[in-house]
Coordinates of C-alpha atoms in Angstrom, one line a residue:
Chain A
M166 CA -24.0 -147.8 5.2
S167 CA -24.5 -145.6 7.7
D168 CA -27.8 -144.3 8.8
K169 CA -29.2 -140.9 7.7
P170 CA -27.8 -138.5 10.1
E171 CA -29.7 -135.7 11.5
I172 CA -28.7 -132.6 10.0
S173 CA -28.1 -129.6 12.2
I174 CA -29.4 -126.1 11.5
A175 CA -25.9 -125.1 10.6
G176 CA -25.6 -128.2 8.5
R177 CA -29.2 -127.1 6.6
R178 CA -27.7 -123.5 6.1
F179 CA -24.5 -124.9 4.7
I180 CA -26.4 -127.1 2.4
R181 CA -28.8 -124.2 1.2
A182 CA -25.9 -122.2 0.5
L183 CA -24.3 -124.7 -1.4
L184 CA -27.3 -125.4 -3.7
L185 CA -27.3 -121.8 -4.4
I186 CA -23.8 -121.3 -5.4
C187 CA -24.3 -124.6 -7.6
A188 CA -27.2 -123.0 -9.1
G189 CA -25.0 -119.7 -10.1
L190 CA -22.5 -121.7 -11.3
L191 CA -24.6 -123.6 -13.8
V192 CA -26.2 -120.1 -15.1
A193 CA -22.5 -118.9 -15.2
E194 CA -21.7 -121.8 -17.5
F195 CA -24.2 -120.0 -20.3
I196 CA -22.8 -116.6 -19.7
I197 CA -18.9 -117.1 -19.7
H198 CA -17.1 -118.8 -22.3
R199 CA -14.8 -121.7 -21.4
H200 CA -12.0 -122.1 -23.5
A201 CA -11.4 -125.8 -24.3
Y202 CA -8.5 -128.0 -25.6
F203 CA -10.6 -131.0 -25.8
A204 CA -13.9 -131.5 -27.6
L205 CA -15.3 -133.4 -24.4
E206 CA -14.3 -130.3 -22.1
A207 CA -16.4 -128.2 -24.5
T208 CA -19.5 -130.1 -23.7
P209 CA -21.8 -127.7 -21.7
L210 CA -21.8 -128.4 -17.9
F211 CA -18.8 -131.0 -18.5
F212 CA -17.0 -129.9 -15.1
A213 CA -20.0 -129.9 -13.0
L214 CA -21.2 -133.2 -14.1
F215 CA -17.4 -134.5 -14.1
G216 CA -17.3 -133.3 -10.4
F217 CA -20.4 -134.9 -9.2
V218 CA -19.8 -138.4 -10.9
A219 CA -15.9 -138.4 -10.3
F220 CA -16.8 -138.0 -6.4
C221 CA -19.2 -140.6 -6.4
I222 CA -16.6 -143.0 -8.3
V223 CA -13.9 -142.3 -5.9
V224 CA -16.4 -143.2 -2.9
G225 CA -17.9 -146.3 -4.8
G226 CA -14.4 -147.6 -5.6
G227 CA -13.4 -147.0 -2.0
V228 CA -16.4 -149.2 -1.0
L229 CA -15.3 -152.1 -3.4
L230 CA -11.5 -151.4 -2.3
R231 CA -12.7 -152.1 1.3
K232 CA -14.0 -155.8 0.4
L233 CA -10.4 -156.3 -1.0
V234 CA -8.0 -154.8 1.2
M235 CA -9.6 -154.2 4.7
R236 CA -8.5 -156.1 7.6
A237 CA -8.8 -155.8 11.3
P238 CA -7.0 -153.3 13.3
D239 CA -4.8 -155.8 14.8
Y240 CA -3.8 -157.6 11.5
Y241 CA -0.1 -157.1 11.9
D242 CA 0.3 -157.1 15.5
G243 CA 1.0 -160.8 15.9
D244 CA 3.8 -160.4 13.4
D245 CA 7.3 -160.5 14.7
D246 CA 8.3 -157.0 14.3
A247 CA 4.7 -155.9 14.9
Chain B
M69 CA 39.2 -125.1 5.4
L70 CA 36.3 -124.4 8.1
D71 CA 34.7 -121.7 5.9
A72 CA 34.6 -123.9 3.1
I73 CA 32.8 -126.5 4.9
F74 CA 30.3 -124.1 6.2
A75 CA 29.7 -122.6 2.7
I76 CA 28.3 -125.9 1.6
P77 CA 24.4 -125.2 1.9
G78 CA 22.8 -127.0 4.7
M79 CA 26.3 -127.9 6.6
M80 CA 25.5 -125.2 9.0
L81 CA 22.3 -126.9 10.1
I82 CA 23.9 -130.5 9.9
L83 CA 26.7 -129.4 12.2
G84 CA 24.9 -126.9 14.3
A85 CA 22.5 -129.8 15.1
L86 CA 25.3 -131.5 17.0
A87 CA 25.0 -128.6 19.6
V88 CA 21.2 -129.1 20.0
P89 CA 21.3 -131.8 22.8
L90 CA 23.7 -129.6 24.9
L91 CA 21.8 -126.5 24.9
P92 CA 18.9 -125.8 27.6
P93 CA 15.4 -126.0 26.2
F94 CA 14.7 -122.3 26.4
V95 CA 17.7 -121.5 24.1
R96 CA 17.7 -124.7 21.9
N97 CA 14.7 -123.6 19.9
Y98 CA 16.0 -119.9 19.2
Y99 CA 19.3 -121.0 18.3
M100 CA 17.9 -123.4 15.7
L101 CA 15.6 -120.9 14.3
A102 CA 18.4 -118.3 14.1
L103 CA 20.7 -121.1 12.4
I104 CA 17.9 -121.7 9.8
A105 CA 17.5 -118.1 9.2
F106 CA 21.1 -117.6 8.8
S107 CA 21.3 -120.7 6.5
G108 CA 18.3 -119.4 4.4
W109 CA 19.9 -116.1 4.0
S110 CA 23.3 -117.3 3.1
V111 CA 21.9 -119.8 0.5
W112 CA 19.6 -117.3 -0.9
Q113 CA 22.6 -115.6 -2.4
I114 CA 23.5 -118.6 -4.3
A115 CA 23.4 -117.9 -7.9
P116 CA 22.9 -120.8 -10.4
G117 CA 26.2 -122.3 -11.4
V118 CA 29.2 -124.3 -10.0
H119 CA 30.3 -122.9 -6.7
M120 CA 32.9 -125.5 -5.0
T121 CA 34.5 -128.6 -6.3
A122 CA 37.1 -131.0 -4.8
N123 CA 39.3 -133.8 -5.8
L124 CA 39.2 -137.0 -3.9
A125 CA 41.6 -139.6 -5.0
G126 CA 41.5 -138.6 -8.9
I127 CA 37.4 -138.3 -8.7
D128 CA 36.2 -134.7 -9.3
L129 CA 33.3 -133.7 -7.0
I130 CA 31.0 -131.0 -7.3
L131 CA 30.3 -130.2 -3.6
V132 CA 28.0 -127.0 -4.4
R133 CA 26.2 -126.5 -7.5
A134 CA 23.0 -124.5 -8.3
E135 CA 20.7 -124.9 -11.0
A136 CA 17.4 -123.0 -11.9
I137 CA 15.0 -124.8 -9.9
T138 CA 17.4 -124.9 -7.0
K139 CA 16.5 -121.7 -5.5
P140 CA 12.6 -122.6 -5.1
F141 CA 13.4 -125.9 -3.4
A142 CA 15.8 -124.5 -1.1
L143 CA 13.8 -121.5 0.0
V144 CA 10.8 -123.8 0.9
F145 CA 12.9 -126.6 2.7
H146 CA 14.1 -123.5 5.1
I147 CA 10.4 -122.4 5.5
A148 CA 9.4 -126.0 6.4
A149 CA 12.3 -126.4 8.9
A150 CA 11.5 -123.1 10.5
L151 CA 7.8 -124.3 10.8
N152 CA 8.7 -127.6 12.2
V153 CA 10.8 -125.8 15.0
I154 CA 8.1 -123.5 16.1
Y155 CA 5.5 -126.4 15.8
A156 CA 7.6 -128.3 18.3
M157 CA 8.6 -125.5 20.8
H158 CA 6.2 -127.1 23.5
E159 CA 8.3 -130.1 23.7
D160 CA 11.6 -131.1 25.3
V161 CA 13.1 -133.7 23.1
K162 CA 16.7 -133.4 22.5
I163 CA 17.5 -136.2 20.1
T164 CA 14.7 -135.6 17.9
A165 CA 15.2 -131.9 17.6
M166 CA 18.7 -132.5 16.6
A167 CA 17.6 -135.2 14.0
G168 CA 15.1 -133.0 12.6
L169 CA 17.5 -130.3 12.1
A170 CA 20.1 -132.5 10.7
Y171 CA 17.7 -134.1 8.3
A172 CA 16.5 -130.7 6.9
G173 CA 20.4 -129.7 6.4
A174 CA 20.9 -133.0 4.7
A175 CA 17.9 -132.4 2.3
I176 CA 19.3 -128.9 1.7
A177 CA 22.8 -130.2 0.9
A178 CA 21.6 -132.6 -1.3
L179 CA 19.6 -130.2 -3.4
F180 CA 23.1 -128.4 -4.1
A181 CA 25.1 -131.5 -5.0
G182 CA 26.5 -131.7 -8.3
D183 CA 27.6 -135.4 -8.6
F184 CA 26.2 -138.6 -7.5
L185 CA 28.9 -139.6 -4.8
T186 CA 28.2 -136.0 -3.1
L187 CA 24.5 -136.9 -3.5
F188 CA 24.8 -140.3 -2.1
I189 CA 26.1 -139.2 0.9
Y190 CA 23.5 -136.7 1.7
W191 CA 20.7 -139.1 0.5
E192 CA 21.9 -141.8 3.0
L193 CA 22.1 -138.8 5.6
T194 CA 18.4 -138.1 5.4
A195 CA 17.8 -141.8 5.7
F196 CA 19.7 -142.0 9.1
T197 CA 18.5 -138.6 10.7
S198 CA 14.8 -139.1 9.7
V199 CA 14.5 -142.8 10.8
F200 CA 14.9 -141.2 14.7
L201 CA 11.9 -139.2 13.8
V202 CA 10.0 -142.6 13.1
L203 CA 11.6 -144.1 16.2
D204 CA 10.1 -141.1 18.2
G205 CA 6.8 -142.5 17.7
N206 CA 7.7 -144.9 20.8
T207 CA 5.5 -147.7 20.4
A208 CA 6.1 -151.2 19.0
R209 CA 4.5 -150.4 15.7
S210 CA 6.7 -147.3 15.2
M211 CA 9.8 -149.4 15.8
G212 CA 8.9 -151.9 13.3
A213 CA 7.7 -149.2 10.7
A214 CA 11.2 -147.5 11.5
M215 CA 13.1 -150.7 10.4
R216 CA 11.1 -151.0 7.3
Y217 CA 11.6 -147.3 6.6
L218 CA 15.3 -147.4 7.1
L219 CA 15.5 -150.8 4.7
M220 CA 13.8 -149.0 2.0
Q221 CA 15.6 -145.6 2.4
V222 CA 19.0 -147.4 2.4
A223 CA 18.0 -149.7 -0.5
S224 CA 17.4 -146.5 -2.5
G225 CA 20.9 -145.0 -1.6
V226 CA 22.5 -148.3 -2.5
I227 CA 20.7 -148.6 -5.5
L228 CA 21.9 -144.8 -6.4
L229 CA 25.3 -145.8 -5.5
A230 CA 25.2 -148.6 -8.1
G231 CA 23.8 -146.3 -10.8
A232 CA 26.6 -143.8 -10.0
V233 CA 29.2 -146.5 -10.4
L234 CA 27.6 -147.8 -13.5
L235 CA 27.6 -144.3 -15.0
W236 CA 31.3 -144.0 -14.1
R237 CA 31.9 -147.0 -15.8
E238 CA 30.3 -146.0 -18.9
G239 CA 32.6 -142.9 -18.8
A240 CA 30.0 -140.5 -18.1
G241 CA 31.5 -139.6 -14.7
F242 CA 29.6 -139.0 -11.5
A243 CA 27.9 -135.3 -12.5
I244 CA 24.4 -135.1 -12.1
T245 CA 22.9 -134.3 -15.5
A246 CA 20.1 -135.7 -17.8
L247 CA 20.3 -139.2 -17.9
D248 CA 19.0 -142.0 -20.3
A249 CA 16.7 -144.5 -18.2
T250 CA 17.3 -147.0 -20.9
T251 CA 20.8 -147.7 -19.8
P252 CA 21.5 -149.9 -16.7
A253 CA 23.1 -146.7 -15.1
G254 CA 20.1 -144.6 -15.7
F255 CA 17.7 -147.3 -14.7
C256 CA 19.4 -147.8 -11.3
V257 CA 19.1 -143.9 -10.6
L258 CA 15.7 -143.6 -11.8
L259 CA 14.7 -146.6 -9.4
A260 CA 16.7 -144.9 -6.2
F261 CA 14.7 -141.7 -7.0
G262 CA 11.5 -143.7 -7.5
I263 CA 11.7 -145.3 -4.0
K264 CA 11.9 -142.1 -2.4
A265 CA 9.3 -140.6 -4.5
A266 CA 7.0 -143.1 -3.9
F267 CA 6.4 -144.3 -7.1
P268 CA 3.5 -147.2 -7.4
F269 CA 4.4 -150.4 -5.6
L270 CA 7.6 -148.7 -4.2
N271 CA 5.3 -146.5 -2.1
G272 CA 4.5 -148.6 1.0
W273 CA 7.0 -147.3 3.3
L274 CA 5.4 -143.7 3.0
Q275 CA 1.8 -144.8 4.4
D276 CA 3.6 -147.3 6.8
A277 CA 6.1 -145.0 8.5
Y278 CA 4.9 -141.4 8.4
P279 CA 1.8 -142.0 10.5
E280 CA 3.8 -144.1 13.1
A281 CA 6.0 -140.9 14.0
S282 CA 5.2 -138.7 16.8
V283 CA 2.9 -135.8 16.6
T284 CA 5.7 -133.5 15.5
G285 CA 7.9 -136.0 13.7
T286 CA 5.4 -136.7 11.0
V287 CA 5.3 -132.8 10.3
V288 CA 9.2 -133.0 9.8
L289 CA 9.3 -136.1 7.6
S290 CA 6.3 -134.9 5.2
A291 CA 8.5 -132.0 3.7
F292 CA 11.8 -133.3 2.6
T293 CA 12.7 -136.7 1.4
T294 CA 10.0 -137.1 -1.4
K295 CA 10.3 -133.7 -2.5
L296 CA 14.2 -134.0 -2.7
S297 CA 13.3 -137.0 -4.9
I298 CA 11.1 -135.1 -7.2
Y299 CA 14.0 -132.4 -7.4
M300 CA 16.3 -134.9 -8.6
L301 CA 13.8 -136.6 -11.1
A302 CA 13.4 -132.9 -12.4
L303 CA 17.2 -132.6 -13.0
C304 CA 17.7 -136.1 -14.6
F305 CA 14.6 -137.3 -16.1
A306 CA 12.5 -134.3 -17.4
G307 CA 10.5 -135.1 -20.5
L308 CA 10.9 -138.9 -19.8
T309 CA 7.4 -140.0 -21.3
P310 CA 6.8 -143.1 -19.3
L311 CA 6.9 -140.9 -16.2
I312 CA 3.7 -139.2 -17.1
W313 CA 1.8 -142.5 -17.0
V314 CA 3.6 -143.5 -13.7
G315 CA 2.6 -140.1 -12.4
A316 CA -1.0 -140.7 -13.6
V317 CA -1.2 -143.7 -11.6
M318 CA 0.3 -142.1 -8.7
T319 CA -2.5 -139.6 -8.7
L320 CA -5.3 -142.2 -8.8
F321 CA -4.9 -145.1 -6.6
P322 CA -4.0 -143.2 -3.5
V323 CA -7.3 -141.7 -3.7
F324 CA -9.1 -145.0 -3.3
F325 CA -7.2 -145.9 -0.5
A326 CA -7.7 -142.7 1.4
V327 CA -11.4 -142.7 1.1
I328 CA -11.5 -146.2 3.5
E329 CA -8.3 -145.2 5.6
N330 CA -9.3 -144.6 9.3
D331 CA -6.2 -142.9 10.6
L332 CA -6.5 -139.3 9.6
R333 CA -2.7 -138.9 9.5
R334 CA -2.2 -142.2 7.3
V335 CA -4.9 -140.5 4.8
L336 CA -2.6 -137.7 4.6
A337 CA 0.2 -139.7 3.9
F338 CA -1.8 -141.3 0.9
S339 CA -2.9 -137.8 -0.2
L340 CA 1.1 -136.8 -0.2
N341 CA 1.6 -139.6 -2.5
N342 CA -1.3 -138.6 -5.1
Q343 CA 0.3 -135.0 -4.8
L344 CA 3.7 -136.3 -5.7
G345 CA 1.9 -137.9 -8.9
F346 CA 1.0 -134.3 -10.3
M347 CA 4.8 -133.5 -9.9
V348 CA 5.9 -136.7 -11.7
V349 CA 3.4 -135.9 -14.2
G350 CA 4.8 -132.8 -14.8
I351 CA 8.4 -134.0 -14.9
G352 CA 7.2 -136.5 -17.5
V353 CA 5.7 -133.8 -19.8
G354 CA 8.7 -131.8 -19.5
T355 CA 7.9 -128.6 -21.1
E356 CA 8.5 -125.4 -19.8
L357 CA 5.0 -125.0 -18.3
A358 CA 4.8 -128.4 -17.0
L359 CA 8.5 -127.9 -15.1
N360 CA 7.1 -124.6 -13.8
G361 CA 4.1 -126.6 -12.9
T362 CA 6.1 -129.3 -10.7
V363 CA 8.5 -126.9 -9.2
A364 CA 5.4 -124.4 -8.2
H365 CA 3.2 -127.4 -6.9
A366 CA 6.3 -129.1 -4.8
F367 CA 6.4 -125.3 -3.1
A368 CA 3.0 -124.8 -2.4
H369 CA 2.5 -128.5 -1.5
I370 CA 5.3 -128.7 1.1
I371 CA 3.5 -125.7 2.9
Y372 CA -0.4 -126.8 2.9
K373 CA 0.7 -130.4 3.3
S374 CA 2.6 -129.6 6.6
L375 CA -0.4 -127.6 7.9
L376 CA -2.5 -130.5 7.3
F377 CA -0.4 -132.7 9.2
M378 CA 0.2 -130.2 11.7
S379 CA -3.5 -129.7 12.4
M380 CA -4.1 -133.5 12.7
G381 CA -1.0 -133.3 14.8
A382 CA -2.8 -130.9 17.1
V383 CA -5.9 -133.1 17.1
L384 CA -3.9 -136.1 18.0
F385 CA -1.8 -134.3 20.8
R386 CA -4.9 -133.1 22.5
T387 CA -7.5 -136.1 22.0
G388 CA -4.8 -138.7 21.9
T389 CA -6.1 -140.1 18.6
A390 CA -6.2 -139.3 14.9
K391 CA -8.6 -142.0 14.0
A392 CA -11.7 -141.0 12.2
S393 CA -14.1 -143.3 13.9
E394 CA -13.2 -141.8 17.2
L395 CA -13.2 -138.3 16.3
G396 CA -15.6 -135.5 15.5
G397 CA -17.2 -132.2 16.7
L398 CA -13.9 -130.9 17.5
W399 CA -14.6 -127.5 16.1
K400 CA -16.1 -126.1 19.3
Q401 CA -13.0 -127.1 21.3
M402 CA -10.4 -126.1 19.0
P403 CA -11.8 -123.6 16.4
L404 CA -8.4 -122.0 15.3
T405 CA -7.1 -125.5 14.5
A406 CA -10.2 -126.0 12.6
I407 CA -9.9 -123.1 10.6
F408 CA -6.2 -123.6 9.8
C409 CA -7.0 -127.2 8.7
I410 CA -9.7 -125.9 6.4
I411 CA -7.4 -123.4 4.9
G412 CA -4.9 -126.2 4.3
A413 CA -7.9 -128.4 2.7
V414 CA -9.0 -125.7 0.4
S415 CA -5.7 -125.1 -0.7
I416 CA -4.7 -128.7 -1.4
S417 CA -8.3 -128.9 -3.2
S418 CA -7.0 -126.1 -5.4
F419 CA -10.1 -123.8 -4.8
P420 CA -9.2 -120.5 -6.5
L421 CA -7.6 -117.9 -4.1
F422 CA -5.6 -120.4 -2.5
S423 CA -2.2 -121.9 -3.3
G424 CA -2.8 -125.3 -5.0
F425 CA -4.9 -123.5 -7.5
V426 CA -2.1 -121.0 -8.9
T427 CA 0.3 -124.2 -8.8
K428 CA -1.5 -127.3 -9.9
S429 CA -3.2 -125.5 -12.7
L430 CA -0.1 -125.2 -14.4
T431 CA 0.6 -128.8 -14.5
I432 CA -2.9 -129.9 -15.6
G433 CA -2.8 -127.1 -18.1
A434 CA 0.4 -128.7 -19.4
T435 CA -0.9 -132.0 -20.1
A436 CA -4.0 -130.2 -21.9
K437 CA -1.6 -128.4 -24.0
E438 CA 0.3 -130.9 -25.1
G439 CA -2.7 -133.2 -26.0
Y440 CA -2.5 -135.8 -23.2
F441 CA -6.4 -136.4 -23.1
F442 CA -6.5 -139.4 -20.8
V443 CA -3.7 -138.1 -18.5
W444 CA -5.6 -134.7 -18.4
L445 CA -8.6 -136.8 -17.6
A446 CA -7.0 -138.6 -14.8
L447 CA -5.7 -135.6 -13.4
I448 CA -9.2 -133.7 -13.2
F449 CA -10.7 -137.0 -11.7
A450 CA -7.6 -137.3 -9.2
S451 CA -8.5 -133.2 -8.2
A452 CA -11.9 -134.6 -7.2
G453 CA -10.4 -137.4 -5.4
V454 CA -8.0 -134.8 -3.4
L455 CA -11.2 -132.8 -2.6
E456 CA -12.9 -136.0 -1.2
H457 CA -9.9 -136.9 1.1
S458 CA -8.0 -134.0 2.0
G459 CA -10.5 -131.3 1.2
I460 CA -13.5 -132.7 2.9
K461 CA -12.8 -135.9 4.8
I462 CA -10.1 -134.5 7.0
P463 CA -11.8 -131.6 8.3
Y464 CA -15.2 -133.2 8.3
F465 CA -14.4 -136.3 10.4
A466 CA -11.9 -134.5 12.7
F467 CA -14.1 -130.9 13.4
F468 CA -17.8 -131.9 12.4
G469 CA -19.3 -135.1 11.6
H470 CA -20.4 -136.7 14.9
D471 CA -19.9 -134.7 18.0
R472 CA -17.8 -136.8 20.5
K473 CA -17.9 -134.1 23.0
F474 CA -14.3 -133.9 23.8
K475 CA -13.2 -131.9 26.7
V476 CA -10.0 -130.5 25.4
K477 CA -8.2 -127.2 25.2
E478 CA -7.3 -125.6 21.8
A479 CA -3.8 -126.5 20.3
P480 CA -0.8 -124.8 22.4
L481 CA 0.4 -121.3 21.1
N482 CA 3.4 -122.5 19.4
M483 CA 1.4 -125.1 17.2
L484 CA -1.2 -122.3 16.5
I485 CA 1.5 -119.8 15.5
A486 CA 3.2 -122.5 13.0
M487 CA -0.1 -123.4 11.8
G488 CA -1.0 -119.6 11.3
I489 CA 2.0 -118.7 9.4
A490 CA 1.4 -121.8 7.1
A491 CA -2.0 -120.8 6.3
A492 CA -1.1 -117.2 5.7
L493 CA 1.5 -118.5 3.1
C494 CA -1.3 -120.8 1.6
V495 CA -3.5 -117.6 1.1
I496 CA -0.8 -115.2 0.1
I497 CA 0.5 -117.5 -2.3
G498 CA -3.0 -118.2 -3.7
I499 CA -3.9 -114.5 -4.2
F500 CA -0.4 -113.0 -5.0
P501 CA 1.3 -115.9 -7.0
Q502 CA 3.6 -113.6 -8.7
P503 CA 6.7 -113.8 -6.5
L504 CA 6.5 -117.6 -6.6
Y505 CA 6.1 -117.6 -10.3
A506 CA 9.3 -115.4 -10.3
L507 CA 11.3 -118.0 -8.8
L508 CA 10.5 -120.8 -11.3
P509 CA 12.9 -121.9 -13.9
Y510 CA 10.9 -120.2 -16.7
E511 CA 8.6 -117.3 -17.4
V512 CA 4.9 -118.2 -16.5
K513 CA 2.7 -117.4 -19.6
Y514 CA -0.1 -119.4 -18.3
D515 CA -3.0 -117.3 -17.3
V516 CA -4.6 -119.0 -14.1
W517 CA -7.1 -116.2 -13.5
E518 CA -8.8 -116.8 -17.1
T519 CA -12.5 -116.7 -16.2
G520 CA -13.3 -119.8 -18.2
H521 CA -10.8 -121.8 -16.1
V522 CA -11.8 -120.4 -12.7
L523 CA -15.4 -121.2 -13.7
G524 CA -14.6 -124.9 -14.8
E525 CA -12.6 -125.5 -11.4
L526 CA -15.4 -124.1 -9.3
Q527 CA -18.0 -126.3 -11.0
L528 CA -15.7 -129.2 -10.5
L529 CA -15.0 -128.7 -6.9
L530 CA -18.5 -127.5 -5.7
F531 CA -20.3 -130.2 -7.5
A532 CA -18.0 -132.7 -5.8
V533 CA -18.8 -131.2 -2.7
L534 CA -22.6 -131.4 -3.5
A535 CA -22.1 -135.1 -4.3
F536 CA -20.4 -135.7 -0.8
V537 CA -23.5 -133.6 0.8
F538 CA -25.9 -135.9 -1.3
L539 CA -24.0 -139.2 -0.3
I540 CA -24.1 -138.1 3.5
V541 CA -27.8 -137.0 3.3
R542 CA -28.7 -140.1 1.8
G543 CA -26.7 -142.4 4.3
L544 CA -24.6 -143.6 1.2
Y545 CA -21.4 -142.5 2.5
P546 CA -19.3 -145.4 4.1
P547 CA -18.9 -145.1 7.7
E548 CA -15.6 -144.9 9.3
I549 CA -14.4 -148.5 10.6
D550 CA -11.3 -148.8 12.7
S551 CA -9.2 -151.2 10.5
T552 CA -5.8 -152.1 8.9
V553 CA -5.9 -151.4 5.2
L554 CA -3.3 -153.5 3.3
N555 CA -0.9 -151.6 1.1
T556 CA 2.3 -152.6 -0.7
D557 CA 3.9 -152.7 2.6
W558 CA 2.2 -155.7 3.0
L559 CA 4.9 -157.6 0.8
L560 CA 7.7 -156.6 3.3
R561 CA 5.4 -157.1 6.4
R562 CA 3.8 -160.6 5.4
A563 CA 4.6 -161.9 2.2
I564 CA 8.3 -161.9 2.1
P565 CA 8.8 -163.0 5.9
R566 CA 6.2 -166.0 5.2
V567 CA 8.0 -166.9 2.1
V568 CA 11.5 -166.5 3.8
K569 CA 10.3 -168.7 6.8
G570 CA 9.0 -171.4 4.2
L571 CA 12.2 -171.3 2.5
A572 CA 14.1 -171.1 5.7
M573 CA 13.2 -174.5 6.9
P574 CA 15.4 -176.9 4.6
V575 CA 18.2 -174.2 5.2
L576 CA 17.8 -174.6 8.9
T577 CA 17.7 -178.5 8.7
L578 CA 21.0 -178.2 6.7
W579 CA 22.5 -175.9 9.2
F580 CA 21.8 -177.9 12.4
G581 CA 22.9 -180.8 10.6
A582 CA 26.4 -179.4 9.6
V583 CA 26.7 -178.0 13.2
A584 CA 26.1 -181.3 14.7
W585 CA 28.7 -182.8 12.4
A586 CA 31.1 -180.3 13.2
Q587 CA 30.7 -180.6 16.8
K588 CA 31.4 -184.3 16.4
T589 CA 34.4 -183.7 14.5
I590 CA 36.1 -181.2 16.8
L591 CA 35.5 -183.7 19.6
T592 CA 37.2 -186.2 17.7
I593 CA 40.1 -184.1 17.2
F594 CA 40.1 -183.1 20.8
R595 CA 40.2 -186.9 21.9
I596 CA 43.0 -187.6 19.3
S597 CA 44.9 -184.5 20.6
E598 CA 44.6 -185.9 24.1
E599 CA 45.7 -189.4 23.1
T600 CA 48.8 -188.0 21.3
S601 CA 49.6 -185.7 24.2
R602 CA 50.3 -188.4 26.8
E603 CA 53.8 -189.0 27.8
S604 CA 54.3 -191.6 25.6
G605 CA 52.3 -189.9 22.6
L606 CA 53.4 -188.9 19.5
V607 CA 53.4 -185.2 20.1
S608 CA 54.5 -184.9 23.7
G609 CA 56.9 -187.9 23.8
I610 CA 60.7 -187.4 24.1
A611 CA 62.1 -186.3 21.0
S612 CA 65.6 -185.0 19.9
T613 CA 66.5 -181.4 20.3
G614 CA 67.0 -181.2 16.3
A615 CA 63.7 -182.5 15.5
A616 CA 62.0 -180.0 18.5
A617 CA 63.7 -177.1 16.9
G618 CA 62.6 -177.9 13.2
I619 CA 58.8 -178.3 14.5
F620 CA 59.1 -174.8 16.1
L621 CA 60.7 -173.3 13.1
A622 CA 57.9 -174.8 10.8
V623 CA 55.3 -173.3 13.3
F624 CA 57.2 -169.9 13.4
A625 CA 57.2 -169.9 9.6
L626 CA 53.7 -170.7 9.1
M627 CA 52.7 -167.8 11.9
L628 CA 54.9 -165.4 9.8
L629 CA 53.2 -166.4 6.5
A630 CA 49.9 -166.1 8.3
R631 CA 50.6 -162.4 9.3
L632 CA 51.8 -161.4 6.2
F633 CA 49.0 -162.6 4.0
M634 CA 46.0 -162.0 6.3

């Protein structure tokens, strides 16, 4: 895992704006009706939670996959056809 | 005769490409753009239906035929071809320019092929023209990748031809129509399309070859082959339910590979594979909404995917690398490229007001409407994955992240113009989807702007961005590592060669044994003939004229027979 990076001022502003928008989207959830095809979809905050969790699973899955398929950058270089 | 040949869509580009190397550089690019514009204009006039047939040795060929979905594909292929020319204007490369134009022409001609034999010709022509683009990478690696690429492409062509012949034997003729995938013929055709559409396990060539091509070559490659295959799948296998699952797997597995891949152009090649998955799902569902989704998605995707490849190409062109582990902070030096890249990134991630949203929503909506719960879940999961690798990883590691303090200039003007046009199209389609919807095979009744739907999409994407910020701030996001990521091309590059070498040992032993035996035998024959040819020998000794004439006649007769039958 990489070290915790220094966050620039622009980065902090971006994060603050993002948090604000996300908060707005959470509030909107209780104002706007979402038409749902499936019961799970109708659960309050389904998309927000799913987005967050799915993203973490994708990254976590990548970390696990690395153990399986990551090789040295010159892995194929010794082969006959490079 | 000549006007008939030029009336075949794309033929103007294929034949016109032959003149490309002869022209001086300053004429060449404008000549190609003019050809593409003229070709696009003439193809635009073609209404659905059969327009040109030929009879070759009793076989009816349908040289030009348009379906309801042909026009949007033909249009976007022309747009991509034109963007490619503009993007490569700073270069003076004759052969790749020629190959690129002929490749686009072959792909366009293939769209209008009405029978499998005609299709086979163009199918192989796309392979043989595009391999020059991979070779143009000009490294030992690109050489190897080009050979493997050609192998897979030609294999697809040969399987297609086998399928066509089987169809003929079944009495179905060669016409391209809906096929039954459970017959041997249908299965062969499906497999041939599956290779070029990069189905799971048949996908290795795509991530292997595309990123090894040159800066401009990769952009050209990204547009045609795979989408031609999607088009053909839509014509022949719409509604084939197993394709839904094949497509769902295609949307999922590249997502994980893209997280750990370090070469950003290879990340985009995985991303391309994931996008094809959405289109294959649409074909599998096969309803009007789903097929509209597939066609619209292919259209929008060609533009934003080539925009992303163009932006990474510009980065590679200026810095000499596309590796995430070596890039970062480029927004200061290349601000316009950064903006265009971000427009491509939000388009592919399907943020509302960008082209991915108004097209991908149709496919996802179709799976929900038909009640495919798990497929629907897979597609929105994959959407979060797209955001990860194409939406965030590509722009973040190239233009932000660690500032590597590059001393480079902004991309050349022609590259900026090509990226600017592509970016503008992404925004225009995203805000005004109606003209694109009007091109689709069926009327679009789905309301993508429904407030609840927009809200759900924004929540999904922005909370995924939030997850990214959380992982970065906490130091949990995996660092970029210069590495090789094993993919299914490993079979072709490592497993099969090793197995073949293992099997080859006994074969080689046998071979060399046989050669030694043959040498010994030949020497013996020489020795015998030498002995019999001495003055007192059997052959050269004195014999009667009659016997000599008899032998001469026999030899002459043998020669005659040999001439007749060989």
